[in-house]
Every structure is written in structure tokens, then in C-alpha cells.
mmCIF file of C-alpha atoms in Angstrom:
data_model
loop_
_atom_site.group_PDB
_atom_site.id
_atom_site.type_symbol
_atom_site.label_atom_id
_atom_site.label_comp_id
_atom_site.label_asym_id
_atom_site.label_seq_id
_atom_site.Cartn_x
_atom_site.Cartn_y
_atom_site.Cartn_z
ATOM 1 C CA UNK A 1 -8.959 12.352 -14.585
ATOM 2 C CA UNK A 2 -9.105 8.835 -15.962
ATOM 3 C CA UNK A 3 -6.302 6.909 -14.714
ATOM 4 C CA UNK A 4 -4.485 4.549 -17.483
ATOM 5 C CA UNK A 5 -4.573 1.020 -16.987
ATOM 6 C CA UNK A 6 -3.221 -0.734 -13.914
ATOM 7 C CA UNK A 7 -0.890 -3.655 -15.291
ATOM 8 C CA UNK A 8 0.457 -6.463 -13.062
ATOM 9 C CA UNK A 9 3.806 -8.746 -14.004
ATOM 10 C CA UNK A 10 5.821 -11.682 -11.574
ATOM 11 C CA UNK A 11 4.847 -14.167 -9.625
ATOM 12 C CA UNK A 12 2.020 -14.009 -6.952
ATOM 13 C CA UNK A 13 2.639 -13.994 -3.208
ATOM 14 C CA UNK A 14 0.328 -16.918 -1.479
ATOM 15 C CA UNK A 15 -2.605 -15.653 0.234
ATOM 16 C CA UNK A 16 -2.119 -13.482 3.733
ATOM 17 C CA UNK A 17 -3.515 -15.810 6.480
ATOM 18 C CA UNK A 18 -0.845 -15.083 9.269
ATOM 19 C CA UNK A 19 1.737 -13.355 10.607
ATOM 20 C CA UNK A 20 3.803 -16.154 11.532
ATOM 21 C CA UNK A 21 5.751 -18.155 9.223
ATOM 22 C CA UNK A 22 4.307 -16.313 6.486
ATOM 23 C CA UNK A 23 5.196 -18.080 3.186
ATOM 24 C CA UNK A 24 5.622 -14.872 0.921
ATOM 25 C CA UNK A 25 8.823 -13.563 3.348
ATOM 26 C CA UNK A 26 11.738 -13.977 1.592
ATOM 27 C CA UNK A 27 9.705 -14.407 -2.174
ATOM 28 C CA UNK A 28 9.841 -10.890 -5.120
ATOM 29 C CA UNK A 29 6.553 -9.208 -4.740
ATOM 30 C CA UNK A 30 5.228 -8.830 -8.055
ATOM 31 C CA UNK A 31 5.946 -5.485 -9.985
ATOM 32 C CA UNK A 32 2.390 -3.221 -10.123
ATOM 33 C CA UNK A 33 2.723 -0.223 -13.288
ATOM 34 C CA UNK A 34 -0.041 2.380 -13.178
ATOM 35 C CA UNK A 35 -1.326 6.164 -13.216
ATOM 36 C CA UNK A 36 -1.042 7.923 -9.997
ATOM 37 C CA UNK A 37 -4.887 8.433 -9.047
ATOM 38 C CA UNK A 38 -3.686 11.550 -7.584
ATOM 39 C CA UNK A 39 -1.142 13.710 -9.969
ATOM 40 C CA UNK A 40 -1.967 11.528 -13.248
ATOM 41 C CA UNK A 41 2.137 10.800 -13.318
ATOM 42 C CA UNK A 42 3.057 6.770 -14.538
ATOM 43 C CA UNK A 43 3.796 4.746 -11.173
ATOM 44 C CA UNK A 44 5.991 1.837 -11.267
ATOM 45 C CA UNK A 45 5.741 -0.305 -7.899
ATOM 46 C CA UNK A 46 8.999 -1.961 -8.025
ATOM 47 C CA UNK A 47 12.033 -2.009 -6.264
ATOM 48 C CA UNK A 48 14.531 0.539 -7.231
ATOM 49 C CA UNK A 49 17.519 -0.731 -4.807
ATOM 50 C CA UNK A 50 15.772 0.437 -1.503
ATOM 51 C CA UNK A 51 12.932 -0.422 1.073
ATOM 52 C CA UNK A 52 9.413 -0.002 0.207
ATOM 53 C CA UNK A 53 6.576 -0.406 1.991
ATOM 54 C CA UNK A 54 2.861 -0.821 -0.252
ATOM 55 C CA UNK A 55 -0.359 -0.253 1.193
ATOM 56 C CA UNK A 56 -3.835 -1.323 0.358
ATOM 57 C CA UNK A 57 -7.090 0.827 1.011
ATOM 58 C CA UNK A 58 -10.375 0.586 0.597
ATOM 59 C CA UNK A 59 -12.322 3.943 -0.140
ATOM 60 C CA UNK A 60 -15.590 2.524 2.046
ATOM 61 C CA UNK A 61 -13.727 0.852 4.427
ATOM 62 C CA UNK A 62 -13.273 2.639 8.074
ATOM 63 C CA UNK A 63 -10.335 0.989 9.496
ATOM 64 C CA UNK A 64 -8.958 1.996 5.986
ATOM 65 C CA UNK A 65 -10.224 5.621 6.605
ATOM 66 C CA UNK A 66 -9.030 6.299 10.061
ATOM 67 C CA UNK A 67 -5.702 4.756 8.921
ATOM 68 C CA UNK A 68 -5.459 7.071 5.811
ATOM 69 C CA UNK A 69 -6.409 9.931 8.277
ATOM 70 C CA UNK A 70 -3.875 9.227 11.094
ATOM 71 C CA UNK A 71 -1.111 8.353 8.548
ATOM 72 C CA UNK A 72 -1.335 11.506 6.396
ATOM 73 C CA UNK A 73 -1.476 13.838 10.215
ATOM 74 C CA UNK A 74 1.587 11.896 11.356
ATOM 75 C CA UNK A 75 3.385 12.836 8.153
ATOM 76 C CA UNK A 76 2.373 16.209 8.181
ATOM 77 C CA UNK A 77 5.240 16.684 11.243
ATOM 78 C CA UNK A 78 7.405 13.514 10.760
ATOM 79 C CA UNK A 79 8.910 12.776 7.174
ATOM 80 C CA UNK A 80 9.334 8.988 5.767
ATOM 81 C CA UNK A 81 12.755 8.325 6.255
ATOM 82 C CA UNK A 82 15.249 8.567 3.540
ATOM 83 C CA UNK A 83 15.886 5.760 1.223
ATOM 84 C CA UNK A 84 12.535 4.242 1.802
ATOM 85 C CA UNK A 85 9.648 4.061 -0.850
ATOM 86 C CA UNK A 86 5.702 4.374 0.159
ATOM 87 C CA UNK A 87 3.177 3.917 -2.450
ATOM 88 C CA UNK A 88 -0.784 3.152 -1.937
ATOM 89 C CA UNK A 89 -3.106 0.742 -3.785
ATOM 90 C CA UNK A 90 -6.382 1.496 -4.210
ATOM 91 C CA UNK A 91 -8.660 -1.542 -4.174
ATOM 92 C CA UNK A 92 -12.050 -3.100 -3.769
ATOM 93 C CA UNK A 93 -13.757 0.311 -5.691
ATOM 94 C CA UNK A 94 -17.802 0.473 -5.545
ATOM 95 C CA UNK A 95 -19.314 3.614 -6.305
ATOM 96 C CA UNK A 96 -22.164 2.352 -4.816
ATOM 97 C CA UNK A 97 -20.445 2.856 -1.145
ATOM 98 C CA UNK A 98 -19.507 6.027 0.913
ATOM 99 C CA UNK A 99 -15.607 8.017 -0.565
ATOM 100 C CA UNK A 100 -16.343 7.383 -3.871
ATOM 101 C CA UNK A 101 -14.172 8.017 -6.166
ATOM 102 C CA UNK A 102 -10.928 6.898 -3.724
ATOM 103 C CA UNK A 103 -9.274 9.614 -5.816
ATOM 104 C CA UNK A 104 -11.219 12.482 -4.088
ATOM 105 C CA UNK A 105 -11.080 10.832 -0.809
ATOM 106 C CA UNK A 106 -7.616 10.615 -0.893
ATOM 107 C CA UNK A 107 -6.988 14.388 -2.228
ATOM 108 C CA UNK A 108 -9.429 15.896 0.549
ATOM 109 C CA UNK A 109 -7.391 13.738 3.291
ATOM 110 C CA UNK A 110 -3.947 15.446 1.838
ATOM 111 C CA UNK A 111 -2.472 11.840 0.524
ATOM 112 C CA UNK A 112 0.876 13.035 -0.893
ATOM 113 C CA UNK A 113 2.273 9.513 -1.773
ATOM 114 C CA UNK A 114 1.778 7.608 -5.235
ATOM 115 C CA UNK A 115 -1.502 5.488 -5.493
ATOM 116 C CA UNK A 116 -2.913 3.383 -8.123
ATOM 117 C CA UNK A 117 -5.761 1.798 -8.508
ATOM 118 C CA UNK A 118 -6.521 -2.109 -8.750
ATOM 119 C CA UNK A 119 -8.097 -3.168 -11.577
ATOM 120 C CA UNK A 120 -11.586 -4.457 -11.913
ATOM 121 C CA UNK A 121 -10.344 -7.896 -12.268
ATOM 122 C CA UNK A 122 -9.127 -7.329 -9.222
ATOM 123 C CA UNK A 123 -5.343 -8.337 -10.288
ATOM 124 C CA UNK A 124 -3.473 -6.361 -7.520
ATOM 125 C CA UNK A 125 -5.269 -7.458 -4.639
ATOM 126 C CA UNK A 126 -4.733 -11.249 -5.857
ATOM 127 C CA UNK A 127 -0.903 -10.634 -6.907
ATOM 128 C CA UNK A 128 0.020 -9.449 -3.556
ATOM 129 C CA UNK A 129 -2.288 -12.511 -1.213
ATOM 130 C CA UNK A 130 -4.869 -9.448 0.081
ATOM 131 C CA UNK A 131 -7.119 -10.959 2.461
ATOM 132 C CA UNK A 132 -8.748 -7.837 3.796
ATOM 133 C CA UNK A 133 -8.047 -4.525 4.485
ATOM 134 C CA UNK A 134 -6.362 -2.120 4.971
ATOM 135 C CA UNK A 135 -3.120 -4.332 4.090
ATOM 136 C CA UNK A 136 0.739 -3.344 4.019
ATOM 137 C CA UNK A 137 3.731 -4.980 2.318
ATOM 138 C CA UNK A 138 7.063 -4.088 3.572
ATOM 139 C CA UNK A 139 9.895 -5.156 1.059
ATOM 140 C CA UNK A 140 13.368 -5.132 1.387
ATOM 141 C CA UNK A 141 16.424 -3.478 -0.595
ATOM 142 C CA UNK A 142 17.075 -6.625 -1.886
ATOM 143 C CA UNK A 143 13.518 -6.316 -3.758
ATOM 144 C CA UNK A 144 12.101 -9.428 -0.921
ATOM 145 C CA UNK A 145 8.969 -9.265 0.885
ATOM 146 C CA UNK A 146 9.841 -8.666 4.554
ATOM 147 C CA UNK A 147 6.736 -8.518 6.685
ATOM 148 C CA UNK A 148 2.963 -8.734 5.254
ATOM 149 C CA UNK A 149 0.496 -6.947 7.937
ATOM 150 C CA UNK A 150 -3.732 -6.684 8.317
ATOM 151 C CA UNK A 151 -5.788 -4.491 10.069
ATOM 152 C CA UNK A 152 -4.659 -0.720 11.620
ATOM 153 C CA UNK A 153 -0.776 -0.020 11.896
ATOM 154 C CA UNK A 154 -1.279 3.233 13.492
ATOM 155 C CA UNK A 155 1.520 5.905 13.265
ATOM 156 C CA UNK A 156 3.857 4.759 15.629
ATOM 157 C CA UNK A 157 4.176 1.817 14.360
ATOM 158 C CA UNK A 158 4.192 2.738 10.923
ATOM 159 C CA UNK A 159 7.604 4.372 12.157
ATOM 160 C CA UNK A 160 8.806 1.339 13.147
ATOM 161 C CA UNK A 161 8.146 -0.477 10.173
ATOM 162 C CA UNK A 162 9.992 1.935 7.996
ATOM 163 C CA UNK A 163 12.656 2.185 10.222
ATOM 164 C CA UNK A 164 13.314 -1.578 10.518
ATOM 165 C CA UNK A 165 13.017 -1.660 6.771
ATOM 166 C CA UNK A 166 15.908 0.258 6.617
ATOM 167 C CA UNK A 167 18.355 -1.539 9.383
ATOM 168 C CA UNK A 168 20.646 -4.189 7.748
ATOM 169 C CA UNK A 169 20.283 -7.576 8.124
ATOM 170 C CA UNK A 170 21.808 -10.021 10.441
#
């Protein structure tokens, strides 16, 4: 399946360099349309009124791979909770490197969430401040970037980030 093309619209988020003070809280994430590398349906990564959380993965990348795995087991039992949105960017693609295409890597782990891929330009990773991977996004119901995270989440924590996404503000 040939996915169509990725398209990227909105303003770009600064660069990820820390967790603290973080200039992209508060700022709209830009709005990602593509094909679903998995089921081939039109994605549109933009808020619809509720939480979402968008995460970046690298096919070759390990800590990507052993998050995919350990994310896709922990939903297997435990469900997102309601009213919040999950969606996966693939990114950094080389077919010269191990998982290639992310598509079949993806499928064979039992990925059941919407994921499109970058393009080559590499317009995804740069709207959204990726600095490495694998990357998440949380963004509010008010369509604002909440938290920006690096490295392994893990599934407990991954709980925690949805559920905080969905507690109202003070």
C-alpha cells in the first residue's frame, strides 16, 4: 500500500531541548493530514475538542521498538481512556536500516492506533521541534500543547499522561 502524501499546515513548535519551561506549552501544534500506514484510511492530526497525545517512532530505532512493544502489550489489557486521541508518526524512514518498511513493523507488533508517515522533507519532525526519538506530544482540549517528552515513557506512565490530559485545569 502506498500511503498518500503527508501534508503539514500552522505554525511550528520551537525545537524540544527541555522539559522545563518548554516554550511550545501553551502554543497550537500544527495540524498533520495523511494516510494511515496501517488501514490506508485519511488521518487528520488535529484537535477535535479533546486530548490527544502524538507520538514519534523510528522503525530502526530500539528505544522506539521496545516502546512500540510495551505500549501495544499494555493496551492489549488496559484501554486509552475515553475522550482522549492517540495517533503515531512515523519518521526518520531508511530502508537501508533494520523494520523496514515501519508499516510492517508496526502491523507484526499489533499497532491498532492511526500512524502516518513523515515526509521525506522531513516536514513533521521539524513542525512539531523533534529532537530525537521516540518523542510524544500531549495536547490539550483546548487544541494547546501541554507537555513535550524524549526518550522511553513506559506504560505506566503513558497512563498517567493520558489521564492528566484529561483532568481539568486549575
Amino acid at each position: 500500500m502506498t500511503p498518500g502524501p503527508t501534508q503539514v499546515s500552522g505554525t511550528v513548535l520551537p525545537k524540544f531541548e527541555q522539559l522545563e519551561d518548554d516554550p511550545a506549552v501553551g502554543r497550537t501544534p500544527p495540524v498533520v493530514v495523511g494516510t494511515d500506514l496501517l488501514t490506508g484510511e485519511a488521518v487528520r492530526i488535529e484537535s477535535q475538542g479533546r486530548p490527544m497525545v502524538v507520538a514519534f517512532y523510528a522503525h530502526w530505532c530500539p528505544h522506539c521498538q521496545a516502546e512500540v512493544a510495551d505500549l501495544t502489550e499494555w493496551l492489549e489489557t488496559n484501554e486509552l481512556p475515553v475522550g482522549v486521541d492517540f495517533f503515531a508518526v512515523s519518521v526518520l524512514e531508511d530502508p537501508t536500516r533494520g523494520n523496514h518498511p515501519p508499516e510492517k513493523w508496526l502491523h507484526d507488533e499489533g499497532w491498532q492506533h492511526p500512524v502516518v508517515a513523515d515526509t521525506p522533507a522531513m516536514s513533521v519532525v521539524d513542525a512539531f521541534g523533534l529532537a530525537s526519538v521516540p518523542y510524544l506530544v500531549a495536547i490539550d482540549a483546548e487544541n494547546a500543547v501541554v507537555l513535550r517528552f524524549a526518550g522511553n515513557v513506559g506504560p505506566t506512565e503513558i497512563a498517567a499522561f493520558f489521564a492528566a490530559l484529561l483532568e481539568p485545569s486549575a
